[in-house]
Coordinates of N, CA and C in Angstrom, one line a residue:
X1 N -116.5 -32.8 -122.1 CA -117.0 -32.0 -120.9 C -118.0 -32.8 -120.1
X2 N -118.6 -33.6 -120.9 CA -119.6 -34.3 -120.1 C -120.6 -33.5 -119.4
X3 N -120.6 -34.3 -118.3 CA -121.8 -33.8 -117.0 C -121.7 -32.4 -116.8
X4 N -120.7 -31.9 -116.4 CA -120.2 -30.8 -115.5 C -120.7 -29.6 -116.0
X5 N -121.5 -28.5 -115.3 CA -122.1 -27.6 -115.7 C -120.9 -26.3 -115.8
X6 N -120.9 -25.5 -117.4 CA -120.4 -24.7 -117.6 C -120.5 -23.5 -117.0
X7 N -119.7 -22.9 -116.4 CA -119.4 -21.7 -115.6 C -118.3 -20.8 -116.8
X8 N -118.7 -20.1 -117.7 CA -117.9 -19.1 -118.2 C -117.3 -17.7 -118.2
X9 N -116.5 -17.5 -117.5 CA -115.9 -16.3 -117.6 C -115.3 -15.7 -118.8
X10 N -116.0 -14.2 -119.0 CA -115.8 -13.6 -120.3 C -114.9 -12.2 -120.2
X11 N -113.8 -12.2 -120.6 CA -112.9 -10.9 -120.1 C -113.1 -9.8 -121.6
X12 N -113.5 -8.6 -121.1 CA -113.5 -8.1 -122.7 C -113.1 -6.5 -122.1
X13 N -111.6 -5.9 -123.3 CA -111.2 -4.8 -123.6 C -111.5 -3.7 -124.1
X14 N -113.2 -4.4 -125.1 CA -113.4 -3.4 -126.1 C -112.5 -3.2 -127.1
X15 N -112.7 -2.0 -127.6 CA -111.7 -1.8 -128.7 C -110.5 -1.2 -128.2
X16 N -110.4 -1.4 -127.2 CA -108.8 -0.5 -126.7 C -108.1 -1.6 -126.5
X17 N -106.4 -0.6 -126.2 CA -105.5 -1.7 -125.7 C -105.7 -1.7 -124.1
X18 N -105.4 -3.0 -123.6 CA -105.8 -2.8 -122.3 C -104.6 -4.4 -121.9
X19 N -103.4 -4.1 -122.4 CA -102.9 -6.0 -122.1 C -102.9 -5.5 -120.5
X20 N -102.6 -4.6 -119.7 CA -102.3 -4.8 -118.4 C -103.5 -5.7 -117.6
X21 N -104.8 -5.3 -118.7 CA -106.2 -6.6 -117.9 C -106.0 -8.0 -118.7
X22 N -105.6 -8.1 -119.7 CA -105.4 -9.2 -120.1 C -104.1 -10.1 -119.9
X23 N -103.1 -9.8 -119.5 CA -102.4 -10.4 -118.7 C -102.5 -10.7 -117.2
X24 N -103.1 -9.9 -116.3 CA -103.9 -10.5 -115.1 C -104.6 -11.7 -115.1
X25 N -105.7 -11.2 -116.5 CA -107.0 -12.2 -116.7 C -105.8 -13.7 -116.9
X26 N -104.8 -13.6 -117.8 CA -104.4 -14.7 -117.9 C -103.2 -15.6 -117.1
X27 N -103.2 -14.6 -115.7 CA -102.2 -15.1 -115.0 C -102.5 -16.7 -114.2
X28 N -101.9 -17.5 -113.8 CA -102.1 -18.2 -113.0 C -102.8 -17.8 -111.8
X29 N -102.6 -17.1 -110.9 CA -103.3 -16.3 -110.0 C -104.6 -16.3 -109.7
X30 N -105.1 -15.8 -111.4 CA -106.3 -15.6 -111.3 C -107.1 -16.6 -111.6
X31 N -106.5 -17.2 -112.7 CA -107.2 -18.2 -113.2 C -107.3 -19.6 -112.2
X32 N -106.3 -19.5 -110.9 CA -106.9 -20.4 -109.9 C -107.9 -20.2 -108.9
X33 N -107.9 -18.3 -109.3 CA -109.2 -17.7 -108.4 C -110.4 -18.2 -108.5
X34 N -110.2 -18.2 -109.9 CA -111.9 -18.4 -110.9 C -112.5 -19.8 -110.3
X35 N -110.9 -20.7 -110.8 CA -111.2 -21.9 -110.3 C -112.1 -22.3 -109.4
X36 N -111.2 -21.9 -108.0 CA -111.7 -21.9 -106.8 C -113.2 -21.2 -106.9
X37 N -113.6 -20.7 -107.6 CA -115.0 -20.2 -107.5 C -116.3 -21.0 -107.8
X38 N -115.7 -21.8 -109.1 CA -116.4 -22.8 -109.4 C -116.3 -22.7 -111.1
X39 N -115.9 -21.4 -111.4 CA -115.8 -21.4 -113.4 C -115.0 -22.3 -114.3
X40 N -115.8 -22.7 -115.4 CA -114.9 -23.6 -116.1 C -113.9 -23.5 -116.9
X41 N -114.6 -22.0 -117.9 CA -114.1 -21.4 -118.8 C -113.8 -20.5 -119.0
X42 N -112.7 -19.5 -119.7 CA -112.1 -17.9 -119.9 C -112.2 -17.9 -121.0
X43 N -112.9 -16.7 -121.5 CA -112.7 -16.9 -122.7 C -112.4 -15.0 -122.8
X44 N -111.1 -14.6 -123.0 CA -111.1 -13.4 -123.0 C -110.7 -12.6 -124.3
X45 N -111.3 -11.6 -124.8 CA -111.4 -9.9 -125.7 C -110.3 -9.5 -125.6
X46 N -109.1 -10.1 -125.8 CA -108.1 -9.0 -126.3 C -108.1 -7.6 -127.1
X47 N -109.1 -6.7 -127.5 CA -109.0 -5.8 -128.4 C -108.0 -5.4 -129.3
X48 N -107.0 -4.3 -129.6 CA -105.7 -3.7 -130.1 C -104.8 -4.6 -129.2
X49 N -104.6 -5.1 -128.2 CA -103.7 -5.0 -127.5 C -102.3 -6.2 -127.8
X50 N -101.3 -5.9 -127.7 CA -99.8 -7.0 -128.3 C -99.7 -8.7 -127.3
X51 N -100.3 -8.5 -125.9 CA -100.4 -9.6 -125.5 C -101.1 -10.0 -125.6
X52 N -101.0 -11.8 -126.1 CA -101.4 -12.9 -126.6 C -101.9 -13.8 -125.1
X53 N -103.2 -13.9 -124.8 CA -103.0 -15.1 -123.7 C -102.6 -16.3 -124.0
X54 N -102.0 -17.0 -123.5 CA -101.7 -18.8 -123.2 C -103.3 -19.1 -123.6
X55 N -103.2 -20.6 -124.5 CA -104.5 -20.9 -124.4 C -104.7 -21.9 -123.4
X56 N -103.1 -22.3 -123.0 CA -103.4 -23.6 -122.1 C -103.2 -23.2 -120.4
X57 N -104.1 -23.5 -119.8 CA -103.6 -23.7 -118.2 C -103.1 -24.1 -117.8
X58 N -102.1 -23.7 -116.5 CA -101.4 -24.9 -115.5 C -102.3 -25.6 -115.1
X59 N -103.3 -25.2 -114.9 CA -104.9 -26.0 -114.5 C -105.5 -26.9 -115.3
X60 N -105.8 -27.9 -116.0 CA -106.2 -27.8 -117.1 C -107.7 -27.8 -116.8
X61 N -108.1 -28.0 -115.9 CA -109.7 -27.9 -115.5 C -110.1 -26.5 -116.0
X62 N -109.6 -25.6 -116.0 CA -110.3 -24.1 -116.9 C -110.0 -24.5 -118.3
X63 N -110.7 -24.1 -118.9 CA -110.4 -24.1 -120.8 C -110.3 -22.6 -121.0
X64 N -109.5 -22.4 -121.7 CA -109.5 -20.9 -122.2 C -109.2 -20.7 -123.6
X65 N -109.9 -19.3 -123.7 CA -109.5 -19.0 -125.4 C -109.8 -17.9 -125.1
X66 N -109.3 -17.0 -126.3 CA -109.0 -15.5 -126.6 C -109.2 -15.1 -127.9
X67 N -109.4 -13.9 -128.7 CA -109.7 -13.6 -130.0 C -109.8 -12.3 -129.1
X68 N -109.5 -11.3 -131.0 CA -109.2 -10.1 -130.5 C -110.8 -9.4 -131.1
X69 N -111.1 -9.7 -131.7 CA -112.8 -8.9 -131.5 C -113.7 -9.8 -132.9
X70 N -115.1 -9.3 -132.3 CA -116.4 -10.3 -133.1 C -117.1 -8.6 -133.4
X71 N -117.9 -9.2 -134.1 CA -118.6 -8.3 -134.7 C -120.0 -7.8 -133.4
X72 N -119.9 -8.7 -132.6 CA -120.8 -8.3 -131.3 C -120.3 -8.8 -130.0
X73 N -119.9 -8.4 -129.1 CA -119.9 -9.1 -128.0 C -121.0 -9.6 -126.6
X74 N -122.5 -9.2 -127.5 CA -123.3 -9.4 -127.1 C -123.8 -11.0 -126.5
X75 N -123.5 -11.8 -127.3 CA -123.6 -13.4 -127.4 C -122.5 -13.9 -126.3
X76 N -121.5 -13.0 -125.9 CA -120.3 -13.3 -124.9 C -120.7 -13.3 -123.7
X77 N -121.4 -11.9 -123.5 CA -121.8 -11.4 -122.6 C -123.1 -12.0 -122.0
X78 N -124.1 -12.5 -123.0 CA -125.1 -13.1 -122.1 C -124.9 -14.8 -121.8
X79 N -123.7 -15.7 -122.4 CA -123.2 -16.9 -122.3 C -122.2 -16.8 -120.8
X80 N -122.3 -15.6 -120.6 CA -121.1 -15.7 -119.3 C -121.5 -15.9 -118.1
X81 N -121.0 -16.5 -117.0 CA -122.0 -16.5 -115.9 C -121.3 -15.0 -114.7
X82 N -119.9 -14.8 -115.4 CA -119.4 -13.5 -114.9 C -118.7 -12.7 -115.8
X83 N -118.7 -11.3 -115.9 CA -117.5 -10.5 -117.1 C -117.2 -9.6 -116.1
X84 N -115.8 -9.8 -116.8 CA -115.0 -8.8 -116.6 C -114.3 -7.9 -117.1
X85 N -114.6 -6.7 -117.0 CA -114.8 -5.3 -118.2 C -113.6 -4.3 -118.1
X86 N -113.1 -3.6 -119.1 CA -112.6 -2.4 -119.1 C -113.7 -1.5 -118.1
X87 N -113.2 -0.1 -118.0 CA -114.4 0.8 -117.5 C -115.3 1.6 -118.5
X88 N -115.4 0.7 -120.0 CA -116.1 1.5 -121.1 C -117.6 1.7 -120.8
X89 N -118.2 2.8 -120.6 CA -119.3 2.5 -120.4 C -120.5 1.9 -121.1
X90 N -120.0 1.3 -122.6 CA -120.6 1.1 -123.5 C -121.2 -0.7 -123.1
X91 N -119.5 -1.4 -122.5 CA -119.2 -2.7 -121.9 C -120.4 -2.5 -120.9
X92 N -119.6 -1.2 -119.6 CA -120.5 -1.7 -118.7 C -121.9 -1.2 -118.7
X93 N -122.9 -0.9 -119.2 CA -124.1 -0.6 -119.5 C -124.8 -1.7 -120.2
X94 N -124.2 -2.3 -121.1 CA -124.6 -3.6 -121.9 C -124.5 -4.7 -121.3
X95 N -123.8 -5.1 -120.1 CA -123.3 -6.0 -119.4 C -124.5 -5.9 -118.0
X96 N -124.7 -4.6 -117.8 CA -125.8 -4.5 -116.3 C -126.9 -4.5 -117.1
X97 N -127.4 -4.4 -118.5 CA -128.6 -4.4 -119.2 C -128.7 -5.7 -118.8
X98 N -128.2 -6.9 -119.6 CA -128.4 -8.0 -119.6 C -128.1 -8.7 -118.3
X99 N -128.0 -8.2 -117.2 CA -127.8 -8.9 -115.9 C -127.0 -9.6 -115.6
X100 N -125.9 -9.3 -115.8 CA -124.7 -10.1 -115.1 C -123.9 -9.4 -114.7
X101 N -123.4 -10.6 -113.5 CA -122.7 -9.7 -112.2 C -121.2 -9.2 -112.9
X102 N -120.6 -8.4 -112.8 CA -119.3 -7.9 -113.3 C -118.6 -7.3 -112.2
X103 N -116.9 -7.4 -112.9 CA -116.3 -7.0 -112.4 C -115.2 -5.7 -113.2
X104 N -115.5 -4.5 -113.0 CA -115.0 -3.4 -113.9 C -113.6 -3.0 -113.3
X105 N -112.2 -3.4 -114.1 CA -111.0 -3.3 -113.8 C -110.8 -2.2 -114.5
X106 N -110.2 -0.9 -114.0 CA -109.9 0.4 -114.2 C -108.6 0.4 -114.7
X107 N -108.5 1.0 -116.4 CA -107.2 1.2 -116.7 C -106.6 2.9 -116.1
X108 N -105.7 2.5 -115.8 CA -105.3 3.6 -114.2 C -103.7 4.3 -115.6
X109 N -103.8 4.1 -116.9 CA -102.6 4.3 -117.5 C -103.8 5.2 -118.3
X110 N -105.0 5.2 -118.7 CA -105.8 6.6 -119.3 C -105.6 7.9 -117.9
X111 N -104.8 8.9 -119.3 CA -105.3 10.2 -118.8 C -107.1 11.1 -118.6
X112 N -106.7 11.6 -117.6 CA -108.4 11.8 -117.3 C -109.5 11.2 -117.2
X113 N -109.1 10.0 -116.6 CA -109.6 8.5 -116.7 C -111.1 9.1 -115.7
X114 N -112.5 9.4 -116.6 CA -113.4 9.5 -116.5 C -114.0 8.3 -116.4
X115 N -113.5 7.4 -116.8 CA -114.1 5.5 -116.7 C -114.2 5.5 -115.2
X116 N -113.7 5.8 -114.6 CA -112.7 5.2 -113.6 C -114.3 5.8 -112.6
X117 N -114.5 6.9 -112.6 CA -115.7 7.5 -111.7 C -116.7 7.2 -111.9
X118 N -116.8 6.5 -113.2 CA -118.0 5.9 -113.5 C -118.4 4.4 -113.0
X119 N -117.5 3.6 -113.0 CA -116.9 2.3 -112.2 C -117.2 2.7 -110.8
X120 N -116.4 3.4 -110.2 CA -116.4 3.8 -108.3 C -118.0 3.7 -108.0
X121 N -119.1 5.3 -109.0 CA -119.9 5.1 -108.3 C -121.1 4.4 -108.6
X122 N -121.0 3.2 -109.8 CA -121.5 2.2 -109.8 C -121.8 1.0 -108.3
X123 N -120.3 1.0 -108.5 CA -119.5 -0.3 -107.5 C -120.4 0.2 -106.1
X124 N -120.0 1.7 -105.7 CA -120.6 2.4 -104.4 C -122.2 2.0 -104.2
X125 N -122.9 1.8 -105.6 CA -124.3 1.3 -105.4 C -124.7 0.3 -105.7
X126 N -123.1 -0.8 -105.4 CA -123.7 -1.9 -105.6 C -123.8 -3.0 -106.6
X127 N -124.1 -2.3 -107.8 CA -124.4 -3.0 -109.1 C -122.8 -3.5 -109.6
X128 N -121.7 -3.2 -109.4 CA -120.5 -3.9 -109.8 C -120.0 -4.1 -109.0
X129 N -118.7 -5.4 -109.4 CA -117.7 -4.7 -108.7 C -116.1 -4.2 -109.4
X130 N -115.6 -3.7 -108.6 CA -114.3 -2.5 -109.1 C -112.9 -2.5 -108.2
X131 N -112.1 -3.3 -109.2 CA -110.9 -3.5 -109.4 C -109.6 -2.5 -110.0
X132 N -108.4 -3.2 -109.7 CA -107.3 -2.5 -110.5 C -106.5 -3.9 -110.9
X133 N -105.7 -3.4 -112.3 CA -104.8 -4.7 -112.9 C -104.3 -5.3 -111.2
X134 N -103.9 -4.5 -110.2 CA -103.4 -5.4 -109.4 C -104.1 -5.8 -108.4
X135 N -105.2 -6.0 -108.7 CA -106.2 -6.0 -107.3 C -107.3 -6.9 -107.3
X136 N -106.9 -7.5 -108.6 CA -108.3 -8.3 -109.7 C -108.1 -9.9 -108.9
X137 N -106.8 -10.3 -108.8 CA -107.1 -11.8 -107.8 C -108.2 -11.7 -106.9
X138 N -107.6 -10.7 -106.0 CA -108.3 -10.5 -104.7 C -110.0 -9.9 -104.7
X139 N -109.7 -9.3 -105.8 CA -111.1 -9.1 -105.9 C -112.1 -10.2 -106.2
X140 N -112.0 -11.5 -107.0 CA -112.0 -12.6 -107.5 C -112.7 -13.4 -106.5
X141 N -111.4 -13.6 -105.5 CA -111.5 -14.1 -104.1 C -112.4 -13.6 -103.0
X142 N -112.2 -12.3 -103.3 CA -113.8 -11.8 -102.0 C -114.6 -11.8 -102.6
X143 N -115.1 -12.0 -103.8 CA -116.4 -11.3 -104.0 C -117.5 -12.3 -103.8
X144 N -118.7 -11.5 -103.4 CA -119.9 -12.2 -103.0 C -121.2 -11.9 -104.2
X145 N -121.5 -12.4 -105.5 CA -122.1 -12.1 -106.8 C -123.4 -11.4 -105.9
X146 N -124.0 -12.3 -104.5 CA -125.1 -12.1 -104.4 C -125.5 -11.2 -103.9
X147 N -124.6 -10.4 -103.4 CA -124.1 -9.1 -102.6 C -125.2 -7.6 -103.6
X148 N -124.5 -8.2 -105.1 CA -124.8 -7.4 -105.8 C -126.5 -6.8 -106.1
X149 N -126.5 -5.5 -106.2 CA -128.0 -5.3 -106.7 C -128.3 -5.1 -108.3
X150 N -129.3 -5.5 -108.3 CA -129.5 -5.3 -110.2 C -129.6 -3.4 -110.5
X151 N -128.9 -3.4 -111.8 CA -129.2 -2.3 -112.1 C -130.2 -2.0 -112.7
X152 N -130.9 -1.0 -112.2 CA -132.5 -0.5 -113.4 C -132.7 0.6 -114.0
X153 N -132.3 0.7 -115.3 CA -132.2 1.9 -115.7 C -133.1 3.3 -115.6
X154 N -132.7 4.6 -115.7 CA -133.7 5.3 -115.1 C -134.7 5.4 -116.2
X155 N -135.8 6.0 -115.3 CA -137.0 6.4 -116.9 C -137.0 7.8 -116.8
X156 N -136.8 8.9 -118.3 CA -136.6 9.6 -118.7 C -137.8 10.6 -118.7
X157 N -138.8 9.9 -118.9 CA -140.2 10.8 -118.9 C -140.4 12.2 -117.9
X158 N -140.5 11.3 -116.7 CA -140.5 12.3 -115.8 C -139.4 13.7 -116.0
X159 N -138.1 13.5 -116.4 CA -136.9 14.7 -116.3 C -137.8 15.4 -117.7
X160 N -138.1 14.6 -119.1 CA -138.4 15.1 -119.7 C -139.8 16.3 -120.0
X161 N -140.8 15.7 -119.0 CA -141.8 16.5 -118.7 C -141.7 17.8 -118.1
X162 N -140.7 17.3 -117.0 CA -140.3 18.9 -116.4 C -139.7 19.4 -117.3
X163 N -138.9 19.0 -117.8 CA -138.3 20.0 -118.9 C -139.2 21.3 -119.8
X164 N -140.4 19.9 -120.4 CA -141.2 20.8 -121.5 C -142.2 21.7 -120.5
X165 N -142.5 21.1 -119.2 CA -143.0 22.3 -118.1 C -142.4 23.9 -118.4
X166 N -141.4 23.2 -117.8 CA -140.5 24.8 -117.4 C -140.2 25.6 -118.9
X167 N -139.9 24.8 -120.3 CA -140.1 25.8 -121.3 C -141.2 26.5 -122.1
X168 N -142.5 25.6 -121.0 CA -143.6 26.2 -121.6 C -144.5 25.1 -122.7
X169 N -143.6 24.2 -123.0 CA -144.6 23.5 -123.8 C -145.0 22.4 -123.0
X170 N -146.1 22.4 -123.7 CA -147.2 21.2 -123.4 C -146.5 19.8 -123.1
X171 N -147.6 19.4 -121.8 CA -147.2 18.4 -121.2 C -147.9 17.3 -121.4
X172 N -147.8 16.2 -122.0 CA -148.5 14.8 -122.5 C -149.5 14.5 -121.0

């Protein structure tokens, strides 16, 4: 590898099946998106799912690799310089904790796909961005990381104080 500064892209499923993102992630397509972006490496989270990515590129300038789950994906997620998520909120909450820009691809094949609204009105404020399996090149290609705003979690105190207000107990 030498000189060249690592750019890693990290695709992760979670514990679901999700090959419809993992065969995007591993299409040519995309993986000349990344390219063109400047990333070195894929290293994508298969979870449950039956497809296998290619480890090798038509590119060979991307390196890629795949495994279907670690005991954390926490070490993935802060080594990445972008991820790209299911709409678990568990991914994407852990992923905007530790500050990095993402891209949350909506599995559009869940019923009652509650991910999905959670994704939208993230993306709407900013802090992600939000895709579909077919939409993920392009999204790749427009996206501007610095566009994005950090997300800051809320602080609780205040909801909690009104709460023990209004039921009468004592207020710290």
């Amino acid at each position: 590898m030498g000189d060249r500064q690592r750019r890693m892209v990290f695709v992760t499923v979670g514990t679901t099946c999700f090959d419809a993102l993992v065969k995007v992630a591993d299409s040519e397509e995309v993986k000349q998106a990344l390219l063109q972006k400047g990333y070195t490496d894929l290293r994508i989270q298969m979870g449950r799912g039956t497809y296998t990515p290619s480890k090798v590129s038509g590119n060979l300038n991307l390196q890629v690799e795949h495994f279907t789950f670690l005991p954390s994906i926490a070490d993935s997620i802060r080594e990445a310089s972008l991820v790209i998520s299911h709409a678990g909120s568990g991914s994407i909450f852990e992923t905007l904790r530790l500050g990095k820009p993402l891209i949350v691809v909506v599995n559009e094949d869940l019923m009652d796909n509650h991910q999905s609204e959670l994704a939208e009105e993230l993306a709407e404020q900013n802090h992600l961005l939000c895709a579909h399996p077919q939409t993920l090149r392009e999204t790749v290609e427009a996206m501007d990381l610095h566009a994005l705003q950090p997300y800051i979690p809320g602080e609780a105190r205040p909801v909690v104080a009104l709460i023990n207000e209004f039921l009468g107990f004592p207020v710290d």
